[in-house]
Amino acid sequence: MTAGMKTGIVYHPDFLLHTNPHHPERKERLEAVMSLLARENLLTRLQQILPLTAALEEVTQVHTPQHLEYVRKMVERGNSYLDADTYLTKHSFDVALLSAGGALAAMRAVLGGELRSCFSLGRPPGHHAEPDNAMGFCLFNNGAIAAHAAMKEYGVSKILFLDWDVHHGNGTQKCFYHCPEVLFVSIHQSPAYPGTGHHHERGAGQGLGYNVNIPLPPGCGDEEYDAAFREVIVPLAEAYRPEVVLVSSGHDTYHADPLAGMSLSFKGFAAMARYVREIAETYCGGRIVLFLEGGYHLQGQAEAVVTILAELGKWERPVREEEVYRSGPVFGNPHKVIAAVREHLLLHKLK
Ligand SMILES: [Zn+2]
């Protein structure tokens, strides 16, 4: 396999140090992924990258220095929670910087031509973290930090940033709301945490039209996600012609996830990864960088990550059949939502 064709992961054992046994966002989520990769002998197919800790200057491209200082101080004082959802340990500041460093390492491996696609398995996750606020289990916005560095270090000016975590990527939306260099597309459950992500939130100023929310009702599964890709995300990519595709990859859309109410099967994850791979192959030489977000059903999380990697790497690994899978019912009209989103797309502006 030639350089630049391979798929990789970013992993560091210290990603496990930020954990809380009483919290759904705990180290077992990542251990499950790594042990499935090991059990199926798949690590040999992946290039593994060990990240460096992000520099404070890299983090403050996205976050305020006050936010950084606040998190550091709270950890130093031994506080165990930043808000009702977001816990801290004595390692959390350092591990959060390492998680941001993981996103940066994945992005540099892909934009530097070493890998075709790369999945950063950094924890804590990032997509809820806003420039001046930690929330939703997230301290720093790993993906946003990487996107910023892609623009600054590699001169990339058209980033398609897709967020398929079941929750709205409010933090990433806020980071790039005025920015036409990042087309942010979030597909999420609504109503659900954190309550933002209405399809009327379309960006502002120069960034108007470059923020697209697809808020689907609870109960949606493979078919509804397929429709959203076919009718919104693929046409958007065609109009925008991205230079790289970034994905906030949460797997809490899995039908058995304990924190949310969507109905994806592993076939659904494979289909989404295939859409993204085809978009990236068509417009940007296959360049895809993924960041680990949510996913709280341990086997579901592990199998979803491996399914996505297999699809990106074109491995001959059959998609795992569900033992028990019930799709639906859907508590609303997803097709009406998709039609409303389409009506507001400023496709002409993206050309
Ligand atoms: Zn989530």
Short mmCIF file of C-alpha atoms and ligand atoms in Angstrom, two decimals:
data_model
loop_
_atom_site.label_atom_id
_atom_site.label_comp_id
_atom_site.label_asym_id
_atom_site.label_seq_id
_atom_site.Cartn_x
_atom_site.Cartn_y
_atom_site.Cartn_z
CA MET A 1 0.00 0.00 0.00
CA THR A 2 1.47 3.39 -0.97
CA ALA A 3 1.93 6.28 1.39
CA GLY A 4 -1.14 8.46 1.57
CA MET A 5 -3.46 5.54 0.76
CA LYS A 6 -3.66 4.09 4.23
CA THR A 7 -6.13 4.58 7.04
CA GLY A 8 -4.85 5.32 10.52
CA ILE A 9 -5.88 5.94 14.07
CA VAL A 10 -4.54 8.25 16.72
CA TYR A 11 -4.34 6.58 20.10
CA HIS A 12 -2.55 7.17 23.39
CA PRO A 13 -2.98 5.12 26.59
CA ASP A 14 -3.29 8.38 28.52
CA PHE A 15 -6.67 8.92 26.81
CA LEU A 16 -7.90 6.47 29.47
CA LEU A 17 -6.76 8.61 32.41
CA HIS A 18 -9.75 10.95 32.21
CA THR A 19 -12.47 8.69 33.56
CA ASN A 20 -15.24 8.34 36.09
CA PRO A 21 -16.81 4.94 36.74
CA HIS A 22 -20.19 6.52 37.54
CA HIS A 23 -20.37 8.48 34.28
CA PRO A 24 -21.37 7.23 30.80
CA GLU A 25 -18.35 9.00 29.21
CA ARG A 26 -15.77 6.70 30.78
CA LYS A 27 -12.60 4.97 29.64
CA GLU A 28 -14.36 1.69 28.84
CA ARG A 29 -15.79 3.38 25.73
CA LEU A 30 -12.32 3.54 24.25
CA GLU A 31 -11.06 0.27 25.71
CA ALA A 32 -13.95 -1.47 23.92
CA VAL A 33 -12.80 -0.02 20.59
CA MET A 34 -9.15 -0.97 21.09
CA SER A 35 -9.93 -4.48 22.26
CA LEU A 36 -12.21 -5.14 19.27
CA LEU A 37 -9.45 -3.95 16.92
CA ALA A 38 -6.96 -6.20 18.70
CA ARG A 39 -9.31 -9.20 18.89
CA GLU A 40 -9.91 -9.13 15.14
CA ASN A 41 -6.23 -8.51 14.37
CA LEU A 42 -7.10 -5.24 12.67
CA LEU A 43 -4.39 -3.07 14.23
CA THR A 44 -1.90 -4.36 11.65
CA ARG A 45 -4.02 -2.80 8.90
CA LEU A 46 -3.93 0.60 10.56
CA GLN A 47 -1.13 3.04 10.96
CA GLN A 48 -1.09 4.05 14.63
CA ILE A 49 -0.07 7.58 15.52
CA LEU A 50 0.95 8.63 19.02
CA PRO A 51 -0.10 12.25 19.56
CA LEU A 52 1.68 15.10 21.28
CA THR A 53 -0.04 17.38 23.77
CA ALA A 54 -1.55 20.40 22.02
CA ALA A 55 0.28 23.65 22.69
CA LEU A 56 -1.66 26.30 24.60
CA GLU A 57 -1.35 28.60 21.55
CA GLU A 58 -3.02 25.95 19.39
CA VAL A 59 -5.95 25.68 21.80
CA THR A 60 -6.38 29.45 22.09
CA GLN A 61 -6.91 29.69 18.33
CA VAL A 62 -10.40 28.44 19.20
CA HIS A 63 -10.84 28.96 22.95
CA THR A 64 -10.42 32.09 25.01
CA PRO A 65 -7.35 32.15 27.27
CA GLN A 66 -9.83 32.65 30.15
CA HIS A 67 -11.52 29.34 29.33
CA LEU A 68 -8.22 27.50 29.27
CA GLU A 69 -7.20 29.07 32.56
CA TYR A 70 -10.58 28.29 34.12
CA VAL A 71 -10.34 24.57 33.28
CA ARG A 72 -6.75 24.44 34.51
CA LYS A 73 -7.64 26.15 37.82
CA MET A 74 -10.67 23.94 38.44
CA VAL A 75 -8.52 20.84 37.95
CA GLU A 76 -5.78 22.26 40.17
CA ARG A 77 -8.31 22.95 42.93
CA GLY A 78 -9.55 19.37 42.75
CA ASN A 79 -13.06 20.21 41.55
CA SER A 80 -14.78 17.10 40.30
CA TYR A 81 -17.47 18.73 38.12
CA LEU A 82 -17.52 21.77 35.80
CA ASP A 83 -21.28 21.52 35.39
CA ALA A 84 -23.91 18.87 36.07
CA ASP A 85 -22.67 16.74 33.15
CA THR A 86 -18.99 17.47 32.78
CA TYR A 87 -16.67 15.80 35.27
CA LEU A 88 -13.01 16.47 36.00
CA THR A 89 -10.20 14.38 37.42
CA LYS A 90 -6.71 15.46 38.38
CA HIS A 91 -5.57 14.34 34.90
CA SER A 92 -8.34 16.03 32.94
CA PHE A 93 -6.57 19.25 31.90
CA ASP A 94 -3.55 17.35 30.56
CA VAL A 95 -5.63 14.62 28.92
CA ALA A 96 -7.89 17.22 27.27
CA LEU A 97 -4.80 18.88 25.79
CA LEU A 98 -3.62 15.45 24.60
CA SER A 99 -7.04 14.77 23.07
CA ALA A 100 -6.80 18.08 21.18
CA GLY A 101 -3.26 17.06 20.19
CA GLY A 102 -4.72 13.81 18.83
CA ALA A 103 -7.09 15.72 16.56
CA LEU A 104 -4.19 17.86 15.36
CA ALA A 105 -2.00 14.80 14.71
CA ALA A 106 -4.76 13.11 12.69
CA MET A 107 -5.35 16.24 10.63
CA ARG A 108 -1.61 16.71 9.96
CA ALA A 109 -1.14 13.07 8.95
CA VAL A 110 -3.90 13.45 6.34
CA LEU A 111 -3.11 16.94 5.06
CA GLY A 112 0.60 16.15 5.11
CA GLY A 113 -0.05 13.18 2.80
CA GLU A 114 1.07 10.44 5.17
CA LEU A 115 -2.43 8.95 5.44
CA ARG A 116 -5.54 9.07 3.33
CA SER A 117 -7.90 9.00 6.30
CA CYS A 118 -7.41 9.02 10.04
CA PHE A 119 -9.65 8.57 13.08
CA SER A 120 -8.53 10.36 16.22
CA LEU A 121 -9.72 8.31 19.22
CA GLY A 122 -9.01 11.10 21.69
CA ARG A 123 -11.01 11.51 24.89
CA PRO A 124 -12.50 13.65 26.35
CA PRO A 125 -14.70 14.42 23.32
CA GLY A 126 -15.00 17.97 21.98
CA HIS A 127 -18.02 18.97 19.93
CA HIS A 128 -20.05 20.59 22.74
CA ALA A 129 -17.14 22.76 23.95
CA GLU A 130 -17.68 26.40 22.97
CA PRO A 131 -14.93 29.03 22.70
CA ASP A 132 -15.53 30.13 26.29
CA ASN A 133 -17.42 27.22 27.82
CA ALA A 134 -16.96 23.54 28.63
CA MET A 135 -20.14 21.47 28.53
CA GLY A 136 -21.63 18.11 27.60
CA PHE A 137 -18.62 16.01 28.71
CA CYS A 138 -16.34 18.22 26.53
CA LEU A 139 -13.51 20.47 27.74
CA PHE A 140 -11.82 21.62 24.52
CA ASN A 141 -13.21 21.37 21.00
CA ASN A 142 -10.73 18.94 19.44
CA GLY A 143 -12.22 19.02 15.96
CA ALA A 144 -12.49 22.81 15.84
CA ILE A 145 -8.86 23.13 16.96
CA ALA A 146 -7.81 20.79 14.14
CA ALA A 147 -9.96 22.63 11.58
CA HIS A 148 -8.39 25.90 12.60
CA ALA A 149 -4.90 24.48 12.17
CA ALA A 150 -5.87 23.06 8.76
CA MET A 151 -6.67 26.61 7.61
CA LYS A 152 -3.64 28.19 9.24
CA GLU A 153 -0.95 25.58 8.52
CA TYR A 154 -2.12 24.14 5.21
CA GLY A 155 -4.04 27.08 3.74
CA VAL A 156 -7.20 24.99 3.40
CA SER A 157 -10.16 27.28 2.73
CA LYS A 158 -13.02 24.80 2.15
CA ILE A 159 -13.61 22.36 4.96
CA LEU A 160 -16.72 20.20 5.03
CA PHE A 161 -17.21 19.50 8.73
CA LEU A 162 -19.89 16.90 9.31
CA ASP A 163 -21.18 16.07 12.80
CA TRP A 164 -23.20 12.84 13.00
CA ASP A 165 -23.20 12.47 16.79
CA VAL A 166 -26.82 12.15 17.98
CA HIS A 167 -26.48 15.50 19.79
CA HIS A 168 -26.15 18.86 18.06
CA GLY A 169 -22.54 20.05 17.71
CA ASN A 170 -23.25 23.40 19.33
CA GLY A 171 -19.60 24.08 20.14
CA THR A 172 -18.36 23.58 16.60
CA GLN A 173 -21.29 25.57 15.24
CA LYS A 174 -20.38 28.46 17.50
CA CYS A 175 -16.68 28.33 16.55
CA PHE A 176 -17.38 28.72 12.82
CA TYR A 177 -20.76 30.48 12.68
CA HIS A 178 -19.31 33.48 10.83
CA CYS A 179 -16.76 31.49 8.83
CA PRO A 180 -17.31 30.51 5.16
CA GLU A 181 -14.11 28.42 5.19
CA VAL A 182 -15.93 25.79 7.25
CA LEU A 183 -19.24 24.35 6.01
CA PHE A 184 -20.59 22.83 9.23
CA VAL A 185 -23.35 20.26 8.86
CA SER A 186 -24.86 18.68 11.97
CA ILE A 187 -27.38 15.86 11.77
CA HIS A 188 -28.87 15.19 15.19
CA GLN A 189 -31.86 14.20 17.26
CA SER A 190 -34.33 16.94 18.14
CA PRO A 191 -35.56 17.44 20.77
CA ALA A 192 -32.44 16.40 22.68
CA TYR A 193 -29.47 17.85 24.54
CA PRO A 194 -28.22 20.60 24.21
CA GLY A 195 -31.40 22.09 22.68
CA THR A 196 -29.72 24.03 19.85
CA GLY A 197 -29.44 23.04 16.20
CA HIS A 198 -32.64 24.30 14.63
CA HIS A 199 -32.56 24.41 10.84
CA HIS A 200 -33.01 28.19 11.01
CA GLU A 201 -29.50 28.48 12.48
CA ARG A 202 -27.73 28.96 9.15
CA GLY A 203 -24.63 31.00 9.97
CA ALA A 204 -24.21 34.77 9.97
CA GLY A 205 -22.35 37.50 8.08
CA GLN A 206 -19.84 35.98 5.66
CA GLY A 207 -20.75 32.60 7.12
CA LEU A 208 -24.46 32.80 6.21
CA GLY A 209 -25.40 29.54 4.48
CA TYR A 210 -22.31 27.72 5.77
CA ASN A 211 -24.05 26.27 8.83
CA VAL A 212 -26.60 23.55 8.13
CA ASN A 213 -28.59 21.74 10.80
CA ILE A 214 -30.65 18.63 10.11
CA PRO A 215 -32.67 18.11 13.34
CA LEU A 216 -34.37 14.73 12.96
CA PRO A 217 -37.13 13.50 15.29
CA PRO A 218 -36.41 10.66 17.73
CA GLY A 219 -36.66 7.15 16.33
CA CYS A 220 -34.94 7.78 13.00
CA GLY A 221 -32.82 4.94 11.66
CA ASP A 222 -30.83 3.85 8.61
CA GLU A 223 -33.46 4.92 6.08
CA GLU A 224 -33.91 8.44 7.42
CA TYR A 225 -30.16 9.02 7.69
CA ASP A 226 -29.78 7.77 4.14
CA ALA A 227 -32.40 10.28 3.00
CA ALA A 228 -30.58 13.11 4.78
CA PHE A 229 -27.33 12.21 3.04
CA ARG A 230 -28.95 11.77 -0.35
CA GLU A 231 -31.08 14.88 -0.23
CA VAL A 232 -28.97 17.34 1.76
CA ILE A 233 -25.37 16.33 2.44
CA VAL A 234 -24.39 14.99 -1.00
CA PRO A 235 -25.83 18.02 -2.87
CA LEU A 236 -24.12 20.34 -0.39
CA ALA A 237 -20.77 18.63 -0.97
CA GLU A 238 -21.30 18.88 -4.71
CA ALA A 239 -21.91 22.61 -4.49
CA TYR A 240 -19.08 23.26 -2.02
CA ARG A 241 -16.36 20.94 -3.36
CA PRO A 242 -14.44 20.54 -0.08
CA GLU A 243 -10.66 20.26 0.17
CA VAL A 244 -10.95 17.94 3.16
CA VAL A 245 -13.82 16.28 5.04
CA LEU A 246 -13.83 16.34 8.85
CA VAL A 247 -16.28 14.26 10.87
CA SER A 248 -17.32 14.57 14.49
CA SER A 249 -18.07 10.89 14.84
CA GLY A 250 -20.43 10.09 17.68
CA HIS A 251 -22.06 6.67 17.79
CA ASP A 252 -24.85 7.47 20.23
CA THR A 253 -27.22 7.21 17.24
CA TYR A 254 -26.92 3.44 17.74
CA HIS A 255 -30.36 1.90 18.37
CA ALA A 256 -29.39 0.51 21.79
CA ASP A 257 -27.54 3.60 23.04
CA PRO A 258 -28.65 4.36 26.62
CA LEU A 259 -28.47 8.17 26.23
CA ALA A 260 -30.46 8.83 23.06
CA GLY A 261 -33.40 7.68 20.98
CA MET A 262 -32.24 7.08 17.42
CA SER A 263 -32.27 3.71 15.66
CA LEU A 264 -29.13 3.25 13.57
CA SER A 265 -27.84 -0.26 12.90
CA PHE A 266 -24.27 -1.09 11.93
CA LYS A 267 -25.43 -1.08 8.30
CA GLY A 268 -26.40 2.54 8.85
CA PHE A 269 -22.92 3.44 10.12
CA ALA A 270 -21.36 1.67 7.12
CA ALA A 271 -23.65 3.58 4.76
CA MET A 272 -22.77 6.96 6.31
CA ALA A 273 -19.06 6.16 6.11
CA ARG A 274 -19.49 5.13 2.46
CA TYR A 275 -21.20 8.44 1.65
CA VAL A 276 -18.36 10.35 3.29
CA ARG A 277 -15.71 8.25 1.55
CA GLU A 278 -17.35 8.81 -1.82
CA ILE A 279 -17.64 12.55 -1.21
CA ALA A 280 -13.97 12.72 -0.20
CA GLU A 281 -12.86 10.57 -3.16
CA THR A 282 -14.81 12.75 -5.56
CA TYR A 283 -13.62 16.14 -4.34
CA CYS A 284 -10.51 15.88 -2.20
CA GLY A 285 -8.43 12.79 -2.90
CA GLY A 286 -10.21 10.79 -0.21
CA ARG A 287 -8.96 12.97 2.65
CA ILE A 288 -11.06 12.38 5.77
CA VAL A 289 -10.29 13.10 9.42
CA LEU A 290 -12.62 11.84 12.15
CA PHE A 291 -12.83 12.81 15.80
CA LEU A 292 -14.35 10.57 18.46
CA GLU A 293 -17.42 12.12 20.13
CA GLY A 294 -20.25 10.25 21.91
CA GLY A 295 -21.40 6.61 21.93
CA TYR A 296 -22.33 4.99 25.25
CA HIS A 297 -23.31 1.44 24.37
CA LEU A 298 -19.93 -0.25 24.66
CA GLN A 299 -20.32 -2.96 22.03
CA GLY A 300 -22.24 -0.58 19.78
CA GLN A 301 -19.52 2.04 20.08
CA ALA A 302 -16.71 -0.43 19.32
CA GLU A 303 -18.47 -2.06 16.42
CA ALA A 304 -19.49 1.33 14.93
CA VAL A 305 -15.90 2.62 14.98
CA VAL A 306 -14.55 -0.57 13.38
CA THR A 307 -17.36 -0.57 10.80
CA ILE A 308 -16.47 3.00 9.84
CA LEU A 309 -12.74 2.21 9.65
CA ALA A 310 -13.46 -0.86 7.51
CA GLU A 311 -15.52 1.23 5.11
CA LEU A 312 -12.88 3.94 4.85
CA GLY A 313 -10.07 1.42 4.40
CA LYS A 314 -12.17 -0.74 2.02
CA TRP A 315 -11.45 -3.81 4.12
CA GLU A 316 -13.24 -7.02 3.29
CA ARG A 317 -15.02 -7.21 6.62
CA PRO A 318 -18.75 -7.91 6.45
CA VAL A 319 -20.95 -5.48 8.35
CA ARG A 320 -22.06 -7.21 11.54
CA GLU A 321 -25.67 -8.26 11.64
CA GLU A 322 -27.67 -7.07 14.62
CA GLU A 323 -28.73 -9.72 17.08
CA VAL A 324 -31.78 -7.75 18.11
CA TYR A 325 -32.81 -4.79 16.03
CA ARG A 326 -36.07 -2.95 15.83
CA SER A 327 -36.31 0.15 13.68
CA GLY A 328 -38.85 2.85 14.50
CA PRO A 329 -41.33 4.07 15.39
CA VAL A 330 -40.30 7.57 14.34
CA PHE A 331 -41.81 10.28 16.56
CA GLY A 332 -42.34 12.94 13.91
CA ASN A 333 -41.90 13.50 10.20
CA PRO A 334 -38.23 13.36 9.17
CA HIS A 335 -39.04 13.92 5.50
CA LYS A 336 -40.77 17.17 6.33
CA VAL A 337 -37.64 18.25 8.26
CA ILE A 338 -35.37 17.30 5.34
CA ALA A 339 -37.61 19.22 2.92
CA ALA A 340 -37.49 22.29 5.19
CA VAL A 341 -33.69 22.08 5.42
CA ARG A 342 -33.44 21.80 1.62
CA GLU A 343 -35.62 24.84 1.18
CA HIS A 344 -33.15 26.94 3.15
CA LEU A 345 -29.95 25.68 1.53
CA LEU A 346 -28.03 28.47 -0.13
CA LEU A 347 -26.46 26.16 -2.70
CA HIS A 348 -25.79 29.03 -5.10
CA LYS A 349 -23.70 30.75 -2.43
CA LEU A 350 -21.38 27.79 -2.00
CA LYS A 351 -20.19 27.79 -5.62
ZN ZN B 1 -23.56 12.75 21.70
#
